[in-house]
Short mmCIF file of C-alpha atoms in Angstrom, two decimals:
data_model
loop_
_atom_site.label_atom_id
_atom_site.label_comp_id
_atom_site.label_asym_id
_atom_site.label_seq_id
_atom_site.Cartn_x
_atom_site.Cartn_y
_atom_site.Cartn_z
CA MET A 1 -9.69 5.89 11.06
CA PRO A 2 -7.81 4.11 8.23
CA ALA A 3 -9.74 1.27 6.65
CA ALA A 4 -8.94 -2.23 7.92
CA GLY A 5 -5.98 -0.96 9.96
CA HIS A 6 -3.95 0.30 6.99
CA SER A 7 -2.68 3.86 7.02
CA VAL A 8 -3.17 6.54 4.41
CA ASP A 9 0.53 6.20 3.53
CA GLU A 10 0.16 2.47 2.85
CA TYR A 11 -2.71 3.14 0.48
CA LEU A 12 -0.81 5.89 -1.30
CA GLU A 13 2.20 3.60 -1.69
CA THR A 14 -0.04 0.92 -3.19
CA ILE A 15 -1.66 3.34 -5.64
CA TYR A 16 1.81 4.59 -6.56
CA PHE A 17 2.83 1.10 -7.62
CA LEU A 18 -0.31 0.69 -9.69
CA ALA A 19 0.05 4.08 -11.37
CA PHE A 20 3.12 3.61 -13.54
CA PRO A 21 3.87 1.48 -16.61
CA ILE A 22 6.15 -0.77 -14.60
CA GLY A 23 3.74 -1.31 -11.72
CA GLU A 24 3.07 -4.32 -9.59
CA TYR A 25 0.43 -6.68 -11.02
CA THR A 26 -0.88 -3.97 -13.38
CA PRO A 27 -3.57 -5.67 -15.51
CA HIS A 28 -4.27 -4.68 -19.09
CA GLY A 29 -7.28 -4.87 -21.38
CA ALA A 30 -10.99 -4.27 -21.17
CA GLY A 31 -11.53 -6.97 -18.57
CA SER A 32 -9.13 -5.47 -16.04
CA PRO A 33 -10.46 -5.36 -12.47
CA PRO A 34 -11.27 -1.93 -10.98
CA LEU A 35 -8.72 -0.11 -8.86
CA ALA A 36 -10.49 -0.88 -5.58
CA SER A 37 -10.16 -4.59 -6.33
CA ARG A 38 -6.46 -4.31 -7.14
CA VAL A 39 -5.75 -2.24 -4.03
CA ALA A 40 -7.75 -4.68 -1.91
CA GLU A 41 -5.74 -7.61 -3.29
CA MET A 42 -2.39 -6.00 -2.60
CA LEU A 43 -3.31 -4.91 0.94
CA HIS A 44 -5.32 -8.04 1.77
CA VAL A 45 -8.44 -6.08 2.69
CA SER A 46 -12.02 -6.21 1.46
CA ARG A 47 -13.01 -4.26 -1.62
CA ALA A 48 -15.44 -2.28 0.56
CA SER A 49 -12.59 -1.21 2.86
CA ALA A 50 -10.44 -0.22 -0.10
CA GLY A 51 -13.31 1.74 -1.63
CA GLU A 52 -13.88 3.57 1.65
CA MET A 53 -10.25 4.62 1.85
CA LEU A 54 -10.17 5.71 -1.78
CA LYS A 55 -13.08 8.04 -1.06
CA ARG A 56 -11.18 9.45 1.92
CA LEU A 57 -8.04 10.02 -0.18
CA GLU A 58 -10.11 11.81 -2.79
CA ALA A 59 -11.76 14.01 -0.15
CA GLU A 60 -8.31 14.93 1.22
CA GLY A 61 -7.08 15.91 -2.24
CA LEU A 62 -4.51 13.12 -2.49
CA ILE A 63 -6.12 11.36 -5.46
CA GLU A 64 -8.54 12.39 -8.19
CA ARG A 65 -10.67 10.41 -10.62
CA GLY A 66 -9.65 10.18 -14.26
CA THR A 67 -11.89 9.98 -17.31
CA LYS A 68 -12.37 6.25 -16.75
CA LYS A 69 -12.94 6.66 -12.99
CA GLU A 70 -9.45 5.43 -12.25
CA ALA A 71 -7.62 6.94 -9.27
CA LEU A 72 -4.80 9.32 -10.15
CA LEU A 73 -2.39 10.74 -7.63
CA THR A 74 -2.61 14.50 -7.36
CA GLU A 75 0.60 16.51 -7.11
CA SER A 76 0.45 16.47 -3.31
CA GLY A 77 -0.56 12.81 -3.29
CA ARG A 78 2.34 11.83 -5.50
CA GLU A 79 4.86 13.81 -3.44
CA ARG A 80 3.66 12.10 -0.28
CA ALA A 81 3.65 8.67 -1.92
CA GLU A 82 7.21 9.16 -3.15
CA ARG A 83 8.39 10.07 0.35
CA VAL A 84 6.75 6.93 1.71
CA VAL A 85 8.30 4.75 -0.99
CA ARG A 86 11.78 6.20 -0.47
CA LYS A 87 11.53 5.78 3.30
CA HIS A 88 10.47 2.15 2.91
CA ARG A 89 13.43 1.35 0.66
CA ILE A 90 15.97 3.00 2.95
CA ILE A 91 14.58 1.08 5.94
CA GLU A 92 14.88 -2.15 3.95
CA ARG A 93 18.55 -1.41 3.36
CA LEU A 94 19.08 -0.64 7.04
CA LEU A 95 17.58 -4.03 7.89
CA THR A 96 19.66 -5.99 5.37
CA ASP A 97 22.94 -4.06 5.45
CA PHE A 98 23.17 -3.32 9.17
CA MET A 99 20.83 -5.67 11.04
CA GLY A 100 21.35 -8.91 9.14
CA TYR A 101 17.81 -9.50 7.88
CA THR A 102 17.35 -11.34 4.60
CA ALA A 103 16.07 -9.46 1.58
CA TYR A 104 12.75 -11.25 1.92
CA GLU A 105 12.41 -10.41 5.63
CA SER A 106 13.28 -6.77 5.10
CA HIS A 107 10.10 -5.92 3.21
CA GLU A 108 7.68 -7.06 5.91
CA ARG A 109 9.77 -5.53 8.70
CA ALA A 110 10.02 -2.23 6.84
CA ASP A 111 6.23 -2.10 6.60
CA GLU A 112 6.05 -2.50 10.38
CA LEU A 113 8.69 0.17 11.03
CA GLY A 114 7.55 2.81 8.54
CA ASP A 115 5.97 5.09 11.15
CA THR A 116 8.90 4.68 13.57
CA PHE A 117 11.29 6.96 11.68
CA ASP A 118 10.67 10.61 10.86
CA ASP A 119 12.18 12.36 7.83
CA GLU A 120 15.28 13.57 9.68
CA MET A 121 16.04 10.06 10.94
CA ILE A 122 15.64 8.65 7.44
CA GLU A 123 18.15 11.17 6.07
CA ARG A 124 20.65 10.23 8.79
CA ILE A 125 20.17 6.52 8.07
CA ASP A 126 20.60 7.13 4.35
CA ASP A 127 23.83 9.02 5.00
CA LYS A 128 25.22 6.35 7.34
CA LEU A 129 24.46 3.64 4.78
CA GLY A 130 26.41 5.54 2.12
CA ARG A 131 23.29 6.59 0.21
CA PRO A 132 22.44 3.21 -1.37
CA GLN A 133 21.00 3.41 -4.87
CA ARG A 134 18.57 0.48 -4.65
CA CYS A 135 16.50 -1.44 -2.13
CA PRO A 136 17.25 -5.18 -1.70
CA HIS A 137 14.62 -6.03 -4.32
CA GLY A 138 16.16 -3.86 -7.02
CA TRP A 139 13.93 -0.77 -6.88
CA PRO A 140 15.81 2.56 -7.03
CA VAL A 141 15.69 4.46 -3.74
CA ASP A 142 15.14 7.67 -5.70
CA PRO A 143 11.65 7.58 -7.28
CA ASP A 144 12.82 9.89 -10.11
CA VAL A 145 15.47 7.33 -11.05
CA GLU A 146 12.86 4.58 -10.85
CA GLN A 147 10.50 6.35 -13.23
CA ALA A 148 13.30 7.16 -15.70
CA GLU A 149 14.38 3.51 -15.65
CA ASN A 150 10.85 2.20 -16.31
CA ALA A 151 11.27 2.61 -20.07
CA GLU A 152 14.25 0.23 -20.02
CA LEU A 153 12.43 -2.62 -18.26
CA THR A 154 9.69 -5.07 -19.09
CA PRO A 155 7.91 -7.82 -17.16
CA LEU A 156 9.17 -11.31 -17.91
CA ALA A 157 5.63 -12.14 -19.05
CA SER A 158 6.04 -9.77 -22.02
CA LEU A 159 9.17 -11.45 -23.44
CA SER A 160 9.30 -13.83 -26.35
CA ALA A 161 10.73 -17.33 -25.96
CA GLY A 162 14.50 -17.41 -26.41
CA THR A 163 15.06 -13.92 -25.01
CA ARG A 164 17.97 -13.44 -22.62
CA ALA A 165 17.60 -10.88 -19.86
CA THR A 166 18.83 -9.72 -16.46
CA ILE A 167 16.45 -9.45 -13.52
CA VAL A 168 16.44 -5.87 -12.23
CA ARG A 169 13.45 -5.63 -9.86
CA LEU A 170 11.09 -7.94 -8.00
CA ALA A 171 7.45 -7.24 -7.22
CA GLU A 172 7.42 -7.11 -3.44
CA HIS A 173 3.86 -6.59 -2.24
CA ASP A 174 3.00 -10.28 -2.13
CA GLY A 175 5.11 -11.76 0.66
CA ASP A 176 4.65 -15.36 -0.44
CA LEU A 177 5.62 -14.53 -4.01
CA LEU A 178 8.64 -12.51 -2.89
CA HIS A 179 9.79 -15.44 -0.75
CA TRP A 180 9.37 -17.77 -3.72
CA PHE A 181 11.51 -15.52 -5.94
CA TYR A 182 14.43 -15.78 -3.54
CA ASP A 183 13.95 -19.51 -2.97
CA GLN A 184 14.20 -20.01 -6.73
CA GLY A 185 17.26 -17.81 -7.11
CA LEU A 186 15.27 -15.26 -9.10
CA ALA A 187 16.95 -12.27 -7.48
CA PRO A 188 18.09 -8.91 -8.87
CA GLY A 189 21.19 -9.36 -11.01
CA ALA A 190 20.39 -12.94 -12.04
CA GLU A 191 20.83 -13.62 -15.75
CA ILE A 192 18.07 -15.74 -17.25
CA GLN A 193 16.76 -17.01 -20.57
CA LEU A 194 13.08 -17.44 -21.28
CA GLU A 195 12.92 -20.92 -22.78
CA SER A 196 9.17 -21.16 -23.33
CA ALA A 197 6.23 -18.80 -23.00
CA GLU A 198 2.54 -19.70 -23.07
CA PRO A 199 0.82 -16.49 -21.92
CA ALA A 200 -2.66 -17.83 -22.64
CA ALA A 201 -2.02 -20.69 -20.21
CA GLY A 202 -0.07 -18.53 -17.76
CA GLN A 203 2.97 -20.78 -18.04
CA PHE A 204 6.58 -19.76 -18.55
CA THR A 205 9.90 -21.60 -18.26
CA VAL A 206 13.22 -19.91 -17.61
CA ARG A 207 16.78 -21.18 -17.55
CA LEU A 208 18.95 -20.01 -14.67
CA ASN A 209 22.42 -21.29 -13.80
CA GLY A 210 22.07 -24.29 -16.08
CA SER A 211 18.68 -25.48 -14.81
CA THR A 212 15.09 -24.66 -15.68
CA ARG A 213 12.34 -23.27 -13.49
CA ALA A 214 8.62 -23.10 -14.12
CA VAL A 215 7.23 -19.61 -13.55
CA GLY A 216 3.52 -18.91 -13.16
CA GLU A 217 1.62 -15.97 -14.59
CA LYS A 218 1.72 -13.77 -11.49
CA ALA A 219 5.42 -14.41 -10.92
CA ALA A 220 6.20 -13.67 -14.58
CA ALA A 221 4.32 -10.37 -14.28
CA GLY A 222 6.31 -9.48 -11.15
CA LEU A 223 9.83 -10.08 -12.50
CA PHE A 224 11.01 -6.88 -14.14
CA VAL A 225 13.93 -7.47 -16.47
CA ARG A 226 16.29 -5.74 -18.88
CA ARG A 227 16.74 -7.51 -22.21
CA ALA A 228 20.29 -8.52 -23.08
CA ALA A 229 21.93 -6.40 -25.74
#
């Protein structure tokens, strides 16, 4: 059975987000926590449960261990993860565009509904919605487009003070943080300026619509922006 009630697909989706340069909460440096810890944090499970599932995914040929023991999606694992990610984003658009849910609500509901729709149903929904290009949180529905776009984006935490940028994507796997983004008006399309940056202290200040907002370290790492030309 899946560890702690989470499905194989949910774990693959989580590993997918941790696997790319523009990933959610991807730590850097020698002191970075191991993958099991990062997966456990994102799925709100114990590290032991995450470790158990990672072993299962490896046994099923969906992930493999790299030279530093990190988990890498195999070809079949990546294909499955991309299908899961695309399905999730289309369901989010169904919820916001057709059913009236807020962008924040759509993420949690889409998690609950993921197993409800098969691939044929998802294609019909996508067609009826006019084939939307992005989910409500700014992530491209097409994973190939997402990966091509990664080179154009950077986390807010990586900017220098004074930089102007447009928010393109929001990290969405922490429900409380996602809610906070929308409460603060830090939504895709918002134009901001980083007024001050103190990475060592985990403190950032941005200007949005004429007022300033304090942004913590985790939030700054989860706001993916495009620098102004």
